[in-house]
Coordinates of C-alpha atoms and ligand atoms in Angstrom, one line a residue:
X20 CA -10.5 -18.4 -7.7
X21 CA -8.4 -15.3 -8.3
X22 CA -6.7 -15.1 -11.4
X23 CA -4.0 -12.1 -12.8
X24 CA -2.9 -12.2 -16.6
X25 CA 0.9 -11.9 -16.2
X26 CA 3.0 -11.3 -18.6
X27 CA 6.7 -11.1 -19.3
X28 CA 8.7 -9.0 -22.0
X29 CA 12.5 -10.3 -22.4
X30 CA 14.6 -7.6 -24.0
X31 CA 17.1 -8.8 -26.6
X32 CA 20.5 -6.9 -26.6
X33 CA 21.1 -3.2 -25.7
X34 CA 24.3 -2.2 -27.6
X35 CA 25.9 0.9 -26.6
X36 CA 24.9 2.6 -29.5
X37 CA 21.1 2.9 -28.8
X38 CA 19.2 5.0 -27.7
X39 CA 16.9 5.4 -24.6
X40 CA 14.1 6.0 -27.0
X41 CA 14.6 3.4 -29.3
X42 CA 14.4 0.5 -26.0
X43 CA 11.6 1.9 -25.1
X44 CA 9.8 1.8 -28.5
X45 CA 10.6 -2.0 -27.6
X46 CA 9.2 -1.9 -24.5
X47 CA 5.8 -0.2 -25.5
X48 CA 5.9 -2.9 -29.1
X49 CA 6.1 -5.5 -25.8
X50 CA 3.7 -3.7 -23.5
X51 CA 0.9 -3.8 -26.6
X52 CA 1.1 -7.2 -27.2
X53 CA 1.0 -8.7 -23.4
X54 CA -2.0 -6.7 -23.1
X55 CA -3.3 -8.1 -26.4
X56 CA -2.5 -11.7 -24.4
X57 CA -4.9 -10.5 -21.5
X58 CA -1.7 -10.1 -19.3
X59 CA -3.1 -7.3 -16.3
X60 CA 0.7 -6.9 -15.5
X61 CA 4.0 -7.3 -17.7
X62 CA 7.9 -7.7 -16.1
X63 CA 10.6 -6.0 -17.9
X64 CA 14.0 -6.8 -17.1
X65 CA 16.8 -5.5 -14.9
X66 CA 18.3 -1.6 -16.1
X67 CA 15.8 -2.3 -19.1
X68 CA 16.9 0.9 -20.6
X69 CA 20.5 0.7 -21.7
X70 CA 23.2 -1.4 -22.5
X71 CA 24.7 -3.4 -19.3
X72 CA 27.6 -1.2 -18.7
X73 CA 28.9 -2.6 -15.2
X74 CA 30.8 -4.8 -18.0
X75 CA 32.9 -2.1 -18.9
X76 CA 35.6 0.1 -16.2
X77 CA 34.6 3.5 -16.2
X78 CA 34.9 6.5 -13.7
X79 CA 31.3 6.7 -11.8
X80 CA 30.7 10.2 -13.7
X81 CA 30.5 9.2 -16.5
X82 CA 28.7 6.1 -15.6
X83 CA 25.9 8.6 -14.3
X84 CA 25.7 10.8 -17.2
X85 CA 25.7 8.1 -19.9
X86 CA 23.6 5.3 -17.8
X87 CA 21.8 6.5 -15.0
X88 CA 17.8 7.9 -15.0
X89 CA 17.8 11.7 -13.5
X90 CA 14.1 11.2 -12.8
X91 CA 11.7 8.7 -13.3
X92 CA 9.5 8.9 -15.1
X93 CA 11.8 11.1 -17.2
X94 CA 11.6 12.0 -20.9
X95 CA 12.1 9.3 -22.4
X96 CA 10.1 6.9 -20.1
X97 CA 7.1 9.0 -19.8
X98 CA 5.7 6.9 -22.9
X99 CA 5.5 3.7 -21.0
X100 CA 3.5 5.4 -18.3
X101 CA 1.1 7.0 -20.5
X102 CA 0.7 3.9 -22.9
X103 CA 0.0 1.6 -19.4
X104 CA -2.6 4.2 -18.5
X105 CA -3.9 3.8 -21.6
X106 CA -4.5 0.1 -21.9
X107 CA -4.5 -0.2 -18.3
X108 CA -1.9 -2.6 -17.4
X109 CA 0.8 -2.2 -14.6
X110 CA 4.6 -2.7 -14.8
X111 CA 8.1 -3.9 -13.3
X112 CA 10.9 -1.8 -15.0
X113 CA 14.7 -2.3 -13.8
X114 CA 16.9 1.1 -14.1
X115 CA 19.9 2.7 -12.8
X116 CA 18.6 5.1 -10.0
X117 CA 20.4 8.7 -9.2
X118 CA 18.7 10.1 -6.5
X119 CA 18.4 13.8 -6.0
X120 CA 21.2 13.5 -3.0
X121 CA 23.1 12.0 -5.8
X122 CA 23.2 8.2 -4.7
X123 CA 23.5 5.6 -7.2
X124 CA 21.4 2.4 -6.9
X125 CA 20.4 -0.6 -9.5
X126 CA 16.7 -0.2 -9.0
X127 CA 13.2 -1.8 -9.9
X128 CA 9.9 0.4 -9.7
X129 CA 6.3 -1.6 -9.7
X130 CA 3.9 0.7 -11.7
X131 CA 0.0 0.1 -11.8
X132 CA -2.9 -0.2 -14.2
X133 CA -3.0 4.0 -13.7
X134 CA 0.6 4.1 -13.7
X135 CA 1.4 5.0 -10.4
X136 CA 4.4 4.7 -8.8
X137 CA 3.1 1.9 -6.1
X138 CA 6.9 0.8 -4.8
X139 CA 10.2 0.8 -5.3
X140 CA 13.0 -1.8 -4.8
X141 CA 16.7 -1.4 -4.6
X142 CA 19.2 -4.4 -5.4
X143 CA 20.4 -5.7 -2.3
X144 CA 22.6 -8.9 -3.4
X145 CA 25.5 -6.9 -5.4
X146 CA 27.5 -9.3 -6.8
X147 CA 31.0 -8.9 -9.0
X148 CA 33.7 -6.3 -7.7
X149 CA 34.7 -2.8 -7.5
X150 CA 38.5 -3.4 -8.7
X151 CA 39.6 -3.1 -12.3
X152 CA 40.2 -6.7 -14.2
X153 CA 42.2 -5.5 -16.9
X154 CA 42.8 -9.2 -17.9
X155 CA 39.2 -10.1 -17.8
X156 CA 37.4 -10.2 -21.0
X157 CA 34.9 -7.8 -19.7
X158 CA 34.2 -6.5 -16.0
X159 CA 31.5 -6.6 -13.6
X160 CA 31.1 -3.7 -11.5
X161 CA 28.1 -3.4 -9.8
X162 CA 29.9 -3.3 -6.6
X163 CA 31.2 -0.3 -8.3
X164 CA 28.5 1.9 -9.5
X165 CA 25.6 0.9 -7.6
X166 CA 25.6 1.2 -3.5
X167 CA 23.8 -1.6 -1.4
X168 CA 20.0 -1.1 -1.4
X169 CA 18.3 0.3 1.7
X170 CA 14.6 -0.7 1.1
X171 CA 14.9 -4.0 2.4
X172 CA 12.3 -6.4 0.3
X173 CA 8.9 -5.1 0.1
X174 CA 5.7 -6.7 -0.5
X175 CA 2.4 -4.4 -2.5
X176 CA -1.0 -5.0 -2.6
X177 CA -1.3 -4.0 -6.9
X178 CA -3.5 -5.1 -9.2
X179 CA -5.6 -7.0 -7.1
X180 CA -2.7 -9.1 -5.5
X181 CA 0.5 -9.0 -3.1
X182 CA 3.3 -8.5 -5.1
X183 CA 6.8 -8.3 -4.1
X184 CA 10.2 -7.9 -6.7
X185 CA 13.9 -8.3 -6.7
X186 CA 16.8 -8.0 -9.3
X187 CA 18.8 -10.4 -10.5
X188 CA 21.5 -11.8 -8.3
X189 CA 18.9 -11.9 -5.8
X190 CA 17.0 -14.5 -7.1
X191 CA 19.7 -17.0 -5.9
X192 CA 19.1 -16.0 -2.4
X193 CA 16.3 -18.0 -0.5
X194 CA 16.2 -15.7 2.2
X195 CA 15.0 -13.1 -0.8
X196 CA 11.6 -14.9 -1.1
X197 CA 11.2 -15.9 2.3
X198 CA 11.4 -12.3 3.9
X199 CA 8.5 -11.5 1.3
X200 CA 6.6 -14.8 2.0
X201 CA 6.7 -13.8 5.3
X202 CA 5.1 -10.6 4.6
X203 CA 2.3 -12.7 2.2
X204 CA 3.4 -12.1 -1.0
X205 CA 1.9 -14.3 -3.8
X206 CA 3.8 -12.9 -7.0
X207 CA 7.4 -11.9 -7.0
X208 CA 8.6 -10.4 -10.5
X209 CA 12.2 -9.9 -11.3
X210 CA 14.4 -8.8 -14.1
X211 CA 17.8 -10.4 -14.8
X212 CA 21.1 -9.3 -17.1
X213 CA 23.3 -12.7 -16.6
X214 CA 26.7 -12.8 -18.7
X215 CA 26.5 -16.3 -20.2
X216 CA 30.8 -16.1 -19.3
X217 CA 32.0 -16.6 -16.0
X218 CA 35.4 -14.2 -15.6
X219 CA 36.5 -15.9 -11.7
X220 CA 36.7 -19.7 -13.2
X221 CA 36.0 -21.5 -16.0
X222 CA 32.3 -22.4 -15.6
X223 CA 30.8 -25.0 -18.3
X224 CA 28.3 -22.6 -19.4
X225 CA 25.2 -24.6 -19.1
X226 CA 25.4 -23.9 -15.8
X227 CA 24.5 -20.6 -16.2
X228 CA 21.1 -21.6 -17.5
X229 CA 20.3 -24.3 -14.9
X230 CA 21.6 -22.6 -11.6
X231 CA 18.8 -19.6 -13.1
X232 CA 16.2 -21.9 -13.3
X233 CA 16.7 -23.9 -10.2
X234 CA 16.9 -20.9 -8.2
X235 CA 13.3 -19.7 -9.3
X236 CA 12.1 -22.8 -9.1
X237 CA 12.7 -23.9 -5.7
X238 CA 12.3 -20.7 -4.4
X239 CA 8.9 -20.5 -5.9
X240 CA 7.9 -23.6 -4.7
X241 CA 9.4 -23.4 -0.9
X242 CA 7.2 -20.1 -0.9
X243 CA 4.2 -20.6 -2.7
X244 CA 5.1 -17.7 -4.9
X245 CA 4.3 -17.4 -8.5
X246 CA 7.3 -16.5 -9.8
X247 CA 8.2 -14.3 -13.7
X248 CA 11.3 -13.6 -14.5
X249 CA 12.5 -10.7 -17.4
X250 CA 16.2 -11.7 -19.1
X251 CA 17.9 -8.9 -21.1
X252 CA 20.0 -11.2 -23.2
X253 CA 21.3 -11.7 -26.5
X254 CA 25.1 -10.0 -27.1
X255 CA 25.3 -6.4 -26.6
X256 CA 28.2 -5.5 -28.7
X257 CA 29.5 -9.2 -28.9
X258 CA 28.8 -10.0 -24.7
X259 CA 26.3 -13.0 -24.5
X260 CA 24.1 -12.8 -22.0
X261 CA 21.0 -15.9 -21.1
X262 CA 17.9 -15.8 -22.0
X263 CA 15.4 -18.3 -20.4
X264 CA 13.2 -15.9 -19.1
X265 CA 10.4 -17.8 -17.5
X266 CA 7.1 -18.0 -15.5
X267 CA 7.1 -20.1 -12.8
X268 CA 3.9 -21.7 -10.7
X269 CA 4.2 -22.3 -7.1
X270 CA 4.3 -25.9 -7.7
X271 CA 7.7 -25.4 -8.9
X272 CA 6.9 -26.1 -12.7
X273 CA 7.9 -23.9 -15.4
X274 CA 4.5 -22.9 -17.3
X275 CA 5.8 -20.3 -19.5
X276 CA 9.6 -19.8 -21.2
X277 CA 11.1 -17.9 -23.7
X278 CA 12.7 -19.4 -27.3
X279 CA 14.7 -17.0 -28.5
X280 CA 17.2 -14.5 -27.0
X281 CA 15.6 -11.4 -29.0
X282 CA 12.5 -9.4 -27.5
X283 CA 9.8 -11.9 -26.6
X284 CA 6.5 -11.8 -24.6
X285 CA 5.5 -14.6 -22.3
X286 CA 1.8 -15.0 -20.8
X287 CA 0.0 -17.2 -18.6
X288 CA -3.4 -16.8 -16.7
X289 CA -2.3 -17.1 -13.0
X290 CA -4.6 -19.0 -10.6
X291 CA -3.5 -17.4 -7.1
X292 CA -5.1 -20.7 -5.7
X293 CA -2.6 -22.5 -6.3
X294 CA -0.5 -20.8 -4.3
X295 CA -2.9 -20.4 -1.9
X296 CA -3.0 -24.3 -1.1
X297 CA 0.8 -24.7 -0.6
X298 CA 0.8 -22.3 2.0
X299 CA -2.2 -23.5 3.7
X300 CA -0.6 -26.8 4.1
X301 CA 2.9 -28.2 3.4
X302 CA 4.5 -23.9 4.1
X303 CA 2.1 -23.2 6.7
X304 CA 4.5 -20.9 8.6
X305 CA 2.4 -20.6 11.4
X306 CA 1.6 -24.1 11.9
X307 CA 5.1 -26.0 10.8
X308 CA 7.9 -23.1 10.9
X309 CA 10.7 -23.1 13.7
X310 CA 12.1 -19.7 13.5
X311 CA 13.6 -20.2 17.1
X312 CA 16.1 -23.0 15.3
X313 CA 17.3 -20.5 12.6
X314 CA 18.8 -17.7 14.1
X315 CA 22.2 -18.5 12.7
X316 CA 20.9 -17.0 8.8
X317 CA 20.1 -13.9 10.3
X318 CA 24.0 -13.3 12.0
X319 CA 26.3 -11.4 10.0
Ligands
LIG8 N1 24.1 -11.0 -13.0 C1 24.4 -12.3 -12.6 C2 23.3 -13.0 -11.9 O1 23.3 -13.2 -10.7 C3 26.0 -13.8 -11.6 C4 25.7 -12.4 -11.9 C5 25.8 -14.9 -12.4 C6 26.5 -14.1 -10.3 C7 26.0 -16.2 -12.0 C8 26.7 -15.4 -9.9 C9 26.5 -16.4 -10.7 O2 22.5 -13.6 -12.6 C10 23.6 -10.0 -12.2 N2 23.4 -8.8 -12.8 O3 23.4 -10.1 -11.0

């Protein structure tokens, strides 16, 4: 059966004192040794190349000068295409998007094994708020600096498969996976920054760490999607965020997962068969979905 060597590189912390070049001598540390683990395709995490500054209030300029990527590649990332070209293994890398109209988005690009550019995703699930929280131990304001994304979810044949991605919040979202399902994706890859606080109530923070894990899990099984998922985690200048990151068959099982909450590569061989059989049978969509019953998800 088909098979793709995927691998994941959790990022630990980004503090607000390092530099673009120094994360991505992480990355490329990362990027070597999934290769050396026979991964043909690695997942990096959500805006893998700086600190996660929607946790601090800040006008949008200087949000864009300090935090945003001009171009991409740019400067500093053009390493991580040339070191995939070399070894020949493709990417997902999370980053804060300006475009050249000047539009700010939290993005996601899916590079290949000759590091093109194959898509690109923008976050669609924003969560947080625009306002300042003063009284909140730290802010979260992606509502603030990014705008909705406006590429829908897309699906890419790369690598030899048909790969879809999404960011973070999104992965708690079943009608994430299912649009890509429903466009026969097999793999979807995702990065994730998730504050192990939770500022509107007072959480038990386990929960942070199951509500994660459940949310790939069933969504990976409900769609017959193998599912890897990047954290950047650790504390960034004293703000915990969860780790966990995890490769996740369509059977629903966890077959990979991270120890630590410092950089860390996870690898597994995936058999696309597996996959395969779920949506043959128990998902057939063509055979067993009712999509005339369900018109009340897609109403605003
Ligand atoms: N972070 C968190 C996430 O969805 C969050 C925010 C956590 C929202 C828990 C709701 C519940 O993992 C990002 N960046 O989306």
């Amino acid at each position: 059966t088909r098979k793709i060597g995927l691998a994941v590189a959790q990022l630990g912390p980004i503090h607000l004192a390092d530099s673009r070049e120094s994360v991505v001598q992480r990355l490329l540390a990362m990027m070597r040794e999934a290769k050396a683990r026979q991964a043909d395709f690695v997942v990096f995490p959500e805006l893998a190349l700086t600190t996660f500054f929607p946790r601090y209030w800040m006008e949008e300029a200087e949000a864009v000068d300090r935090f945003f990527e001009k171009t991409m590649p740019g400067p500093a990332t053009q390493p991580l295409f040339d070191e995939a070209k070399k070894l020949g293994i493709g990417f997902y890398l999370g980053y804060a998007e300006l475009t050249p109209k000047g539009r700010r988005f939290n993005t996601a690009i899916l590079v290949d094994p000759s590091a093109n550019i194959v898509g690109k995703y923008r976050k669609v699930h924003l969560p947080g708020h625009s306002d300042h929280k003063p009284d909140a131990p730290f802010q979260h304001l992606e509502k603030k600096f990014f705008e909705v994304g406006n590429l829908g979810f897309g699906v890419w044949d790369t690598t030899g498969v048909k790969m879809g991605m999404c960011i973070c919040n999104d992965r708690r979202w079943p009608e994430t996976y299912r649009v890509m399902a429903l466009q026969s994706a097999e793999i979807v890859v995702l990065g994730y920054n998730t504050p192990s606080h939770n500022i509107h109530w007072d959480e038990p923070a386990h929960l942070r760490t199951s509500t994660h894990l459940i949310s790939l899990q069933a969504n990976a099984y409900q769609n017959g999607l193998w599912v890897a998922a990047a954290a950047k985690c650790g504390r960034e200048d004293g703000f915990h965020m969860i780790g966990n990151s995890v490769i996740v068959a369509p059977t629903g099982e966890i077959v990979a997962r991270t120890l630590t909450e410092a950089d860390e590569v996870i690898a597994t061989v995936a058999d696309l068969g597996i996959g395969e059989l779920f949506r043959q049978h128990v998902f057939n969509f063509a055979k067993h979905r009712r999509p005339e019953h369900y018109g009340l998800i897609t109403e605003r």
